[in-house]
Amino acid sequence: MGYLALVISLLISVALAAASYFGLKTDYQPAILAFAILTACTLILSFAFCVCLEVSRRRAQELKSESEKLLALLEHGSSAMLLLNANLEAEYINHRHPTLEKRRLEKSQNSIDMKQWEEHVGPETRLRIQEAISDRKIWRGELRFGDSEQADYLSTTISPIFDDDGKLKRIVVCCEDISKHKAIADRLFIREHYNILTGLPNRQFALRSLNTVIEKSALRSNEFILLHIDLDRIRYINESLGHHVVDKIFIETAERLRRCVRDEHILAHLGADEFLIILDKSSCHDEASILAESLLDRCRAPFYIEQHEVTISASIGLSQYPTDGNDGNTLMRRAEAAMFDAKSQGGDRFSFYDESMSSQADRRLEMENQLRHAIARDEFQLHYQPVISLRNNQLVGVEVLLRWQNDELGNPGPDEFIQVAEHSGQIIAIGNWVLEQACQQIVAWSRAGLPALSLAVNISSKQFIDGDILASVSRALNQSGLPAAQLELEITEGLLLNDTPAIRDIFKELKTLGVHLSLDDFGTGYASLSYLKRYPFDTLKIDRSFVHDIDGCEDSITLTNAIIAMAHSFGMRVIAEGVENLNQRRILRERHCDMVQGFLYSPALPAMEFVNWANRYSEMQHSKHI
Ligand code: C2E
Ligand code: CA
Ligand code: CA
């Protein structure tokens, strides 16, 4: 419209000017010309004005669309934005943003409750923010709102804007709600650093804490002690009573240990039945010994889980910073080596690390590796020790004892390698091999004319629990043809400590097969009358340490008397092992012990030598030398 009016006016003024110039000869000619020029000028000015108007209208439109875009970006973006002036009053808040809505930052108030914000920003963070602003730097960090249970976490960027004179003009605050990420990250952190079952720090976290304690102690020249706690016999409980019982034992153990340690100490659950305590702050041997003793005591107390009463014990190894190592891994390894030392002495005790233990640990590892190939490399040999009846001095049986020919390790004895094999699980294959070979040997001797001997085979508790002992025994009997009644399985009382229906069932089935059961090493541990009543043992073996004491010690004689009488009253036969002299044999015979074995007759011998010994013994008997 504006342009049309302009064009028409322009035409009129041109017409007027032309008329005044070419034809209209009037007295008013100069006036008309002046009018035309004036009109033209006005028109030009109007035109210019219109153009300006149009330009500014377009600019306004562009600005509007620009600001609409910016607003859309701000209000629908993922971040909450605040624009503050130098007095921290809000100049802009994208109040629709859920984060700010939640924080009750109403636009109507046009100011934010900085007090509310400040309350949640710790003094240290506040100081850092102030420092960043005065250094004209951007501050980036995490702000937490709400209590720890239901906290929101805002990842926040605070950017100061300064004017040309360098004065703070505005502050742009940009926040993003990272609560969900944080919750996931926290869960991941927990899963990565804590034991799910007990809620205690795990191995990885313990190692980290240990390294921090080492750093602090190095600065202050402090010493401290590390305790590695390992529960004894947990495997048996696991197999007989199940994982859920064991899990409850771990939870209860964690609680018992927690009650023993002070707040400044670190208690961790390394996994399975292993726990670790870092005695932060200077700690001495005596203090650690007292603690270890009280931890052992706590572990000894029976656990009442469901309807079971479970008794366990623990082995504890201690290493000291910096004497035993100055890095976390070494200290942990050495505490573990000390724990193994405690365990190898029967458990339920603690040991401080000493250098010999590292070589022991290396040796154990090497032994485990070598044991893997021992059967294939034909390194095992069976030795047989005669068992003699005290009634008629006849050779009635043998106990088979395993020997390992391994030059690299210096032919370790069974007391050493059986433990390693038990720990690594290799005992199952080895035990089966012993059973099969020994059964075949006895049958071969019977065929060769030797009297039918009973064969006693040592069975490790692990073979009962992890292996299928019934299948192994049946296979050995079937393959060899040895009558079941000639086979006696020697079991130590460790297996019976936790009386379980599963083990009793196996015992029953073995009895149904017809094999005999013998309770080995009686008198060394916890075995009591109640075990003897509960389990169908045919034989009780009085431990050699006990027999060792009977010549010369009245108490031992009285006790031996009682054991033999008690075993007989339960219908069991008694074998005394480790008989080394005639006096011991006399005492045992007088006390009606049924059988003996020991160096007095013969140590365990390889098969060939045993046959020679048996022939010689038989000859001596015939010539009435015995
Ligand atoms: P154990 O079952 O108590 O075996 C008796 C141990 O006493 C044998 O030691 C034997 O050599 C030793 N001994 C025999 N008579 C005397 C004596 O008069 N005086 C003394 N001081 N000792 C005597 P060895 O052969 O070193 O076996 C040690 C342990 O290793 C055995 O104790 C047994 O628990 C275990 N073991 C041996 N062979 C096997 C096996 O094939 N399987 C399993 N699971 N364990 C085995
Ligand atoms: Ca034995
Ligand atoms: Ca024994």
XYZ file of C-alpha atoms and ligand atoms in Angstrom:
674
model
C 0.000 0.000 0.000
C 2.714 2.385 1.080
C 4.617 1.776 -2.115
C 1.479 2.291 -4.298
C 0.710 5.650 -2.632
C 4.285 6.586 -3.115
C 4.279 5.706 -6.794
C 0.953 7.619 -7.403
C 2.256 10.692 -5.565
C 5.456 10.486 -7.556
C 3.501 10.371 -10.819
C 1.367 13.358 -9.753
C 4.430 15.389 -8.833
C 6.162 14.485 -12.136
C 2.951 15.479 -14.073
C 2.758 18.765 -12.215
C 6.396 19.513 -12.832
C 6.091 18.670 -16.553
C 2.917 20.760 -16.967
C 4.546 23.717 -15.310
C 7.571 23.393 -17.506
C 6.093 22.660 -20.950
C 2.713 24.216 -21.480
C 0.932 25.752 -18.565
C 1.961 29.283 -18.950
C 0.327 30.803 -15.924
C 1.237 33.346 -13.361
C 1.473 30.543 -10.860
C 4.125 28.662 -12.824
C 6.951 29.129 -10.235
C 4.546 28.211 -7.469
C 3.545 25.025 -9.292
C 7.193 24.164 -9.846
C 7.973 24.751 -6.222
C 5.003 22.654 -5.267
C 6.115 19.873 -7.578
C 9.646 19.920 -6.155
C 8.299 19.949 -2.636
C 6.010 17.066 -3.434
C 8.880 15.148 -4.967
C 11.074 15.755 -1.910
C 8.296 14.726 0.395
C 7.789 11.687 -1.663
C 11.467 10.827 -1.620
C 11.566 11.283 2.141
C 8.421 9.178 2.512
C 10.017 6.542 0.357
C 13.138 6.555 2.443
C 11.042 6.374 5.576
C 9.043 3.465 4.210
C 12.211 1.614 3.283
C 13.522 2.152 6.817
C 10.266 0.967 8.248
C 10.329 -2.144 6.133
C 13.912 -2.936 7.045
C 13.238 -2.569 10.743
C 10.027 -4.629 10.418
C 12.030 -7.396 8.785
C 14.754 -7.088 11.417
C 12.126 -7.304 14.148
C 10.653 -10.368 12.510
C 14.052 -11.963 12.200
C 14.861 -11.126 15.811
C 11.571 -12.542 16.957
C 12.115 -15.771 15.132
C 15.704 -15.862 16.402
C 14.626 -15.355 20.002
C 11.859 -17.922 19.546
C 14.477 -20.388 18.441
C 16.755 -19.510 21.360
C 13.871 -19.812 23.793
C 12.882 -23.162 22.346
C 16.494 -24.256 22.691
C 16.673 -23.103 26.287
C 13.313 -24.303 27.454
C 13.294 -27.634 25.721
C 16.989 -28.435 25.979
C 18.373 -31.015 28.367
C 19.981 -28.480 30.668
C 18.450 -26.148 33.195
C 19.700 -22.599 32.613
C 19.894 -19.593 34.874
C 21.174 -16.179 34.009
C 22.119 -14.229 37.110
C 23.201 -10.655 37.446
C 26.188 -9.636 39.490
C 24.011 -9.603 42.628
C 22.992 -13.160 41.986
C 19.456 -12.141 41.086
C 17.916 -14.191 38.331
C 17.525 -12.443 35.022
C 16.441 -15.529 33.252
C 15.380 -18.978 34.412
C 14.080 -21.650 32.126
C 11.592 -22.468 34.829
C 9.842 -25.136 32.811
C 12.849 -27.355 33.138
C 11.969 -30.239 35.499
C 15.162 -29.821 37.463
C 14.288 -26.248 38.340
C 10.613 -26.965 38.865
C 11.647 -29.548 41.379
C 13.894 -27.036 43.058
C 10.938 -24.609 43.307
C 12.656 -21.911 41.318
C 9.579 -19.980 40.269
C 9.968 -17.489 37.517
C 7.272 -15.331 39.066
C 9.602 -14.650 41.955
C 12.157 -13.789 39.331
C 14.824 -14.656 41.796
C 16.190 -17.876 42.978
C 16.421 -18.877 46.544
C 20.169 -18.785 46.660
C 20.074 -19.708 50.341
C 18.435 -22.987 49.426
C 21.163 -23.614 46.870
C 23.941 -22.528 49.126
C 22.736 -24.826 51.888
C 23.415 -27.737 49.610
C 26.702 -26.549 48.303
C 29.364 -27.332 50.821
C 31.651 -24.508 51.972
C 34.581 -26.016 50.102
C 32.685 -26.173 46.815
C 31.381 -22.642 47.372
C 34.940 -21.425 47.859
C 36.064 -23.157 44.678
C 33.206 -21.555 42.723
C 34.093 -18.114 44.076
C 37.739 -18.664 43.227
C 36.872 -19.734 39.683
C 34.687 -16.642 39.176
C 37.320 -14.246 40.437
C 39.895 -16.025 38.230
C 37.456 -15.456 35.299
C 37.279 -19.184 34.849
C 34.425 -21.570 34.229
C 33.602 -23.852 37.177
C 32.411 -27.351 36.434
C 31.324 -29.817 39.106
C 28.604 -31.798 40.770
C 26.057 -30.284 43.148
C 23.991 -32.490 45.412
C 20.491 -31.674 46.596
C 18.457 -33.548 49.146
C 19.518 -36.072 51.767
C 21.797 -38.919 50.892
C 18.938 -41.409 50.515
C 17.018 -39.375 47.954
C 19.558 -37.017 46.587
C 19.498 -35.358 43.190
C 22.797 -34.758 41.526
C 23.267 -31.807 39.154
C 26.236 -31.668 36.880
C 26.758 -27.913 36.854
C 28.715 -25.400 34.775
C 29.048 -21.850 36.112
C 30.344 -19.304 33.561
C 30.977 -15.695 34.606
C 30.538 -12.890 32.022
C 32.490 -9.666 32.471
C 31.985 -6.187 30.981
C 34.654 -4.207 29.158
C 35.933 -2.793 32.438
C 36.441 -6.289 33.767
C 33.525 -6.081 36.202
C 31.364 -9.113 36.758
C 28.224 -8.568 34.755
C 26.365 -11.810 34.674
C 26.680 -15.454 35.548
C 25.354 -18.263 33.421
C 24.496 -21.390 35.367
C 23.831 -24.531 33.408
C 22.734 -27.700 35.241
C 22.012 -31.206 34.117
C 20.281 -33.776 36.308
C 22.594 -36.780 36.483
C 20.819 -38.505 39.383
C 19.936 -41.536 37.287
C 23.446 -41.926 35.919
C 24.756 -41.427 39.384
C 22.501 -44.155 40.788
C 23.695 -46.561 38.098
C 27.300 -45.538 38.653
C 26.857 -45.991 42.403
C 25.400 -49.429 41.887
C 28.283 -50.313 39.594
C 30.733 -48.960 42.122
C 29.139 -51.019 44.859
C 29.161 -54.120 42.718
C 32.756 -53.526 41.774
C 34.042 -52.679 45.219
C 31.896 -54.491 47.775
C 31.037 -58.056 48.499
C 27.353 -58.413 47.670
C 26.765 -60.977 50.406
C 28.312 -59.269 53.394
C 28.461 -55.675 52.185
C 32.138 -55.527 53.140
C 34.789 -54.068 50.822
C 36.048 -56.711 48.402
C 39.601 -57.709 47.468
C 40.029 -54.943 44.898
C 38.824 -52.258 47.276
C 40.847 -53.738 50.137
C 43.991 -53.576 48.024
C 43.268 -49.947 47.182
C 42.665 -49.066 50.845
C 45.800 -50.967 51.769
C 47.866 -48.942 49.321
C 46.420 -45.721 50.759
C 47.300 -46.864 54.283
C 50.805 -47.694 53.028
C 51.202 -44.204 51.549
C 50.082 -42.578 54.805
C 52.257 -44.872 56.909
C 55.286 -44.215 54.704
C 54.914 -40.475 55.332
C 54.601 -40.909 59.080
C 57.005 -43.862 59.387
C 54.204 -45.925 60.916
C 54.076 -49.679 61.161
C 50.859 -51.606 60.783
C 49.655 -55.177 60.612
C 47.513 -57.078 58.152
C 45.446 -60.130 59.120
C 44.299 -62.701 56.574
C 41.477 -64.798 58.025
C 40.421 -68.033 56.381
C 37.670 -70.257 57.723
C 38.545 -73.932 58.130
C 36.468 -76.815 56.778
C 34.020 -74.626 54.897
C 34.098 -76.905 51.865
C 32.660 -79.775 53.865
C 29.812 -77.650 55.105
C 29.205 -76.357 51.619
C 28.814 -79.815 50.193
C 26.892 -81.316 53.044
C 24.588 -78.497 54.110
C 24.530 -76.420 50.950
C 25.478 -72.971 49.741
C 22.730 -71.153 51.549
C 23.996 -72.361 54.937
C 27.539 -71.383 54.024
C 26.348 -67.983 52.850
C 24.718 -67.441 56.232
C 27.935 -68.492 57.936
C 29.813 -65.856 55.913
C 27.285 -63.174 56.819
C 27.416 -64.091 60.491
C 31.231 -64.304 60.405
C 31.409 -60.847 58.841
C 29.240 -59.561 61.680
C 31.343 -61.279 64.337
C 34.551 -59.893 62.854
C 33.001 -56.443 62.532
C 32.302 -56.444 66.235
C 35.968 -57.195 66.975
C 37.528 -54.426 64.928
C 37.599 -50.727 65.700
C 36.222 -48.075 63.345
C 39.618 -46.989 62.102
C 40.501 -50.526 61.048
C 39.498 -51.824 57.654
C 37.635 -55.102 57.396
C 37.224 -56.655 53.953
C 35.693 -59.827 52.544
C 38.178 -61.080 49.967
C 35.780 -63.694 48.652
C 34.508 -67.134 49.682
C 35.758 -67.853 53.201
C 38.567 -65.284 53.244
C 38.535 -62.028 55.169
C 41.149 -59.337 55.671
C 41.725 -56.807 58.410
C 44.060 -53.849 58.017
C 45.060 -52.561 61.416
C 45.460 -48.967 60.346
C 47.345 -46.680 62.720
C 50.443 -47.980 64.422
C 49.756 -51.485 65.569
C 52.187 -53.779 67.307
C 52.618 -57.538 67.456
C 51.040 -57.829 70.898
C 47.952 -55.866 69.950
C 47.544 -57.907 66.757
C 48.046 -61.181 68.653
C 45.324 -60.251 71.124
C 43.001 -59.353 68.269
C 43.828 -62.567 66.357
C 43.106 -64.596 69.483
C 39.763 -62.927 69.991
C 38.865 -63.386 66.293
C 39.643 -67.091 66.579
C 37.502 -67.226 69.665
C 34.565 -65.607 67.864
C 34.858 -68.056 64.978
C 34.875 -71.034 67.333
C 31.461 -70.223 68.784
C 28.830 -72.446 67.149
C 26.683 -71.057 64.348
C 22.995 -71.803 64.615
C 21.662 -71.842 61.090
C 18.212 -73.168 60.406
C 18.109 -76.379 62.434
C 21.859 -76.951 62.212
C 24.492 -76.292 64.801
C 27.672 -75.748 62.848
C 31.119 -75.544 64.375
C 33.993 -74.086 62.424
C 37.333 -72.534 63.181
C 39.629 -70.124 61.433
C 43.273 -69.845 60.457
C 44.850 -66.416 60.584
C 48.035 -65.184 58.954
C 49.617 -61.854 59.873
C 52.097 -59.735 57.956
C 53.594 -56.443 59.042
C 54.359 -53.239 57.162
C 57.143 -52.452 56.354
C 59.102 -55.456 57.679
C 57.297 -58.029 55.528
C 56.759 -55.872 52.468
C 56.131 -52.332 51.403
C 53.499 -52.792 48.755
C 49.936 -53.995 49.092
C 50.265 -57.115 46.968
C 53.317 -58.404 48.806
C 51.777 -57.771 52.211
C 48.586 -59.561 51.209
C 50.485 -62.505 49.731
C 52.595 -62.828 52.831
C 49.654 -62.662 55.212
C 48.104 -65.435 53.107
C 51.308 -67.498 53.274
C 51.239 -67.109 57.066
C 47.592 -68.198 57.036
C 48.568 -71.357 55.141
C 51.184 -72.008 57.774
C 48.525 -71.748 60.497
C 46.278 -74.060 58.503
C 49.007 -76.616 57.940
C 49.420 -76.840 61.695
C 45.822 -77.951 61.965
C 44.052 -74.593 61.742
C 42.292 -72.772 64.579
C 45.427 -70.712 65.206
C 47.382 -67.741 63.918
C 50.895 -67.354 62.532
C 53.039 -64.307 61.935
C 54.765 -64.310 58.557
C 58.417 -65.244 58.385
C 60.618 -65.597 55.348
C 60.515 -69.376 55.268
C 56.788 -69.162 54.552
C 57.254 -67.549 51.173
C 59.403 -70.408 50.045
C 56.781 -72.751 51.510
C 54.094 -71.007 49.476
C 56.234 -71.270 46.328
C 56.876 -74.899 47.098
C 53.154 -75.570 47.551
C 52.467 -73.993 44.186
C 55.214 -75.992 42.530
C 53.926 -79.134 44.223
C 50.437 -78.476 42.908
C 51.840 -78.162 39.375
C 53.926 -81.301 39.673
C 51.058 -83.285 41.211
C 49.068 -82.711 38.036
C 51.396 -85.010 36.122
C 52.340 -87.388 38.928
C 50.005 -90.232 37.894
C 50.791 -89.915 34.183
C 54.534 -89.828 34.911
C 54.219 -92.884 37.122
C 55.748 -91.092 40.112
C 53.471 -92.585 42.757
C 54.253 -95.762 44.570
C 52.261 -97.650 47.165
C 53.857 -98.851 50.353
C 52.228 -101.375 52.652
C 52.541 -101.519 56.418
C 51.636 -104.793 58.103
C 48.833 -104.942 60.657
C 49.324 -107.669 63.252
C 46.716 -109.321 65.428
C 47.683 -109.227 69.091
C 45.581 -112.332 69.733
C 47.777 -114.661 67.665
C 50.516 -112.434 66.252
C 49.291 -113.182 62.747
C 49.653 -110.795 59.860
C 46.032 -109.892 59.229
C 46.150 -106.853 57.026
C 47.996 -103.910 55.575
C 47.584 -100.192 55.538
C 48.469 -98.715 52.184
C 50.471 -95.487 52.324
C 51.231 -93.369 49.323
C 54.765 -92.336 48.337
C 55.725 -89.765 45.738
C 58.980 -90.085 43.856
C 59.733 -86.557 42.761
C 63.386 -85.591 42.656
C 62.708 -81.938 41.898
C 60.778 -81.539 45.115
C 62.955 -83.980 47.078
C 60.340 -86.760 47.370
C 57.867 -85.011 49.644
C 56.078 -87.108 52.282
C 52.330 -87.673 52.256
C 51.856 -85.405 55.260
C 52.947 -82.582 52.940
C 51.641 -83.457 49.495
C 48.280 -84.929 50.551
C 47.374 -81.552 52.030
C 48.273 -79.788 48.787
C 46.312 -82.346 46.788
C 43.344 -81.860 49.093
C 43.516 -78.109 48.716
C 43.687 -78.271 44.923
C 41.105 -81.030 44.572
C 43.632 -83.396 42.986
C 43.176 -85.795 45.890
C 40.060 -87.209 44.241
C 41.920 -88.552 41.199
C 44.894 -89.578 43.335
C 42.635 -91.269 45.912
C 40.886 -93.238 43.177
C 44.216 -94.338 41.796
C 45.335 -95.532 45.258
C 42.079 -97.437 45.787
C 42.259 -99.196 42.419
C 45.961 -100.055 42.564
C 45.872 -101.277 46.163
C 42.799 -103.473 45.623
C 44.510 -105.065 42.608
C 47.677 -105.645 44.646
C 45.868 -107.473 47.453
C 44.070 -109.698 44.961
C 47.396 -110.389 43.208
C 48.969 -111.392 46.557
C 46.027 -113.683 47.378
C 46.499 -115.361 44.021
C 50.207 -115.675 44.722
C 49.451 -117.594 47.928
C 49.651 -114.907 50.618
C 46.911 -115.109 53.240
C 43.807 -113.000 52.497
C 44.767 -109.661 53.992
C 42.472 -106.825 54.881
C 43.394 -103.621 53.081
C 43.138 -100.300 54.902
C 43.040 -97.266 52.579
C 43.209 -93.691 53.836
C 40.347 -91.652 52.465
C 40.533 -87.904 52.598
C 37.403 -86.044 53.690
C 37.413 -84.324 50.338
C 36.916 -87.625 48.558
C 33.775 -88.082 50.617
C 32.478 -84.663 49.949
C 33.575 -83.597 46.488
C 34.105 -87.009 44.950
C 31.688 -89.824 44.477
C 33.269 -92.170 46.991
C 30.586 -94.844 46.531
C 31.232 -95.060 42.803
C 35.015 -95.044 43.338
C 34.894 -97.845 45.883
C 32.508 -99.951 43.809
C 34.663 -99.493 40.730
C 37.861 -100.471 42.567
C 36.179 -103.591 44.004
C 34.632 -104.635 40.687
C 37.788 -104.076 38.664
C 39.993 -106.003 41.090
C 37.563 -108.616 42.325
C 38.526 -107.888 45.947
C 35.750 -108.924 48.351
C 34.234 -105.816 49.930
C 34.725 -107.216 53.422
C 38.501 -107.089 52.887
C 38.469 -103.361 52.288
C 38.593 -100.926 55.169
C 38.272 -97.195 54.616
C 40.175 -95.034 57.103
C 38.463 -91.766 57.806
C 39.601 -89.002 60.113
C 37.268 -87.274 62.490
C 37.485 -83.967 60.578
C 34.779 -85.314 58.320
C 32.452 -85.879 61.240
C 32.770 -82.495 62.869
C 29.644 -81.321 61.201
C 27.228 -84.121 61.536
C 25.231 -84.179 58.323
C 22.577 -86.509 56.962
C 24.402 -86.640 53.584
C 27.517 -88.109 55.150
C 25.565 -90.521 57.275
C 23.788 -91.716 54.123
C 27.106 -92.366 52.372
C 28.299 -94.287 55.428
C 25.172 -96.409 55.329
C 25.562 -97.173 51.650
C 29.211 -98.081 52.085
C 28.189 -100.452 54.855
C 25.566 -101.921 52.526
C 28.335 -102.515 49.968
C 30.053 -104.532 52.677
C 33.206 -102.441 53.193
C 34.493 -101.704 56.686
C 34.902 -98.245 58.151
C 37.678 -97.226 60.437
C 38.075 -94.058 62.510
C 41.714 -92.995 62.072
C 43.919 -90.951 64.404
C 41.586 -91.301 67.371
C 42.676 -89.208 70.330
C 44.185 -86.316 68.385
C 41.233 -84.067 67.929
C 37.686 -83.551 68.883
C 36.291 -87.041 68.333
C 34.160 -88.010 71.257
C 31.976 -90.862 72.305
C 29.015 -89.364 70.532
C 30.699 -89.812 67.130
C 31.301 -93.440 67.819
C 27.684 -94.041 68.672
C 26.351 -92.173 65.679
C 28.464 -93.706 62.928
C 28.813 -97.362 61.986
C 32.582 -97.700 62.497
C 34.025 -101.206 62.639
C 37.456 -100.150 63.813
C 38.992 -97.444 65.905
C 42.651 -96.582 65.402
C 44.427 -95.141 68.404
C 46.753 -92.419 67.146
C 50.488 -93.036 67.212
C 51.133 -89.946 69.339
C 48.986 -91.536 71.980
C 50.720 -94.895 71.738
C 54.057 -93.124 71.969
C 53.199 -91.992 75.491
C 51.880 -95.207 76.950
C 55.137 -96.652 78.153
C 55.952 -94.561 81.136
C 52.861 -92.433 81.519
C 50.132 -93.738 83.819
C 47.566 -91.263 82.543
C 48.030 -92.447 78.988
C 47.600 -96.032 80.096
C 44.373 -95.187 81.920
C 43.081 -93.326 78.896
C 44.058 -96.125 76.507
C 42.266 -98.539 78.810
C 39.121 -96.416 78.648
C 39.273 -96.020 74.863
C 39.685 -99.732 74.253
C 36.894 -100.651 76.698
C 34.589 -98.059 75.186
C 35.291 -99.140 71.585
C 34.666 -102.754 72.514
C 31.398 -101.832 74.196
C 30.308 -100.382 70.843
C 31.361 -103.562 69.061
C 34.457 -102.027 67.454
C 37.907 -103.500 67.099
C 40.887 -101.421 68.144
C 44.147 -100.971 66.236
C 47.040 -99.162 67.892
C 49.313 -97.512 65.365
C 52.899 -96.390 65.814
C 53.944 -99.291 68.047
C 57.703 -99.049 68.196
C 58.726 -101.233 71.116
C 57.850 -104.393 72.969
C 56.781 -102.545 76.086
C 54.096 -100.671 74.149
C 52.952 -103.944 72.593
C 52.781 -105.613 76.025
C 50.701 -102.818 77.529
C 48.343 -102.848 74.556
C 47.957 -106.588 74.635
C 47.213 -106.507 78.383
C 44.541 -103.865 77.692
C 42.974 -106.179 75.074
C 43.851 -104.042 72.083
C 43.028 -106.148 69.015
C 45.706 -105.221 66.514
C 48.896 -103.214 66.194
C 51.019 -101.722 63.464
C 54.276 -99.847 63.690
C 58.034 -99.836 63.252
C 58.317 -102.654 65.807
C 57.142 -104.907 62.991
C 57.895 -102.932 59.884
C 57.561 -99.546 58.324
C 55.450 -99.331 55.195
C 57.273 -101.184 52.397
C 57.054 -101.308 48.611
C 55.039 -104.306 47.339
C 58.016 -106.577 46.582
C 59.747 -105.860 49.879
C 56.496 -106.369 51.713
C 56.170 -109.881 50.254
C 59.695 -110.673 51.434
C 58.922 -109.275 54.852
C 55.639 -111.274 55.036
C 57.467 -114.496 54.111
C 60.173 -113.867 56.679
C 57.574 -113.036 59.320
C 55.649 -116.188 58.540
C 58.844 -118.239 58.825
C 59.665 -116.628 62.160
C 56.198 -117.413 63.404
C 56.534 -121.004 62.400
C 59.857 -121.276 64.133
C 58.093 -119.710 67.150
C 60.336 -116.708 67.261
C 57.302 -114.600 67.812
P 48.277 -92.154 58.920
O 47.097 -92.659 58.216
O 48.149 -91.915 60.380
O 49.421 -93.144 58.579
C 50.287 -93.641 59.496
C 51.566 -92.911 59.453
O 52.385 -93.299 60.525
C 52.364 -93.208 58.198
O 53.058 -92.054 57.853
C 53.334 -94.252 58.678
O 54.503 -94.360 57.922
C 53.616 -93.751 60.065
N 54.033 -94.823 60.956
C 53.741 -96.146 60.878
N 54.290 -96.789 61.913
C 54.938 -95.853 62.666
C 55.695 -95.940 63.879
O 55.899 -96.991 64.502
N 56.193 -94.796 64.371
C 55.993 -93.611 63.708
N 56.531 -92.550 64.256
N 55.295 -93.529 62.577
C 54.773 -94.645 62.068
P 53.096 -91.587 56.385
O 53.212 -92.728 55.474
O 54.089 -90.507 56.317
O 51.656 -91.006 56.174
C 51.280 -89.860 56.816
C 49.843 -89.586 56.600
O 49.571 -89.312 55.227
C 48.962 -90.749 56.903
O 48.749 -90.800 58.254
C 47.734 -90.439 56.129
O 46.909 -89.575 56.850
C 48.273 -89.719 54.940
N 48.289 -90.617 53.809
C 49.222 -91.507 53.450
N 48.837 -92.147 52.328
C 47.630 -91.667 52.004
C 46.690 -91.921 50.940
O 46.873 -92.784 50.083
N 45.530 -91.201 50.934
C 45.264 -90.284 51.873
N 44.123 -89.622 51.794
N 46.112 -90.018 52.881
C 47.277 -90.704 52.937
Ca 45.699 -94.173 58.381
Ca 46.588 -92.740 61.714
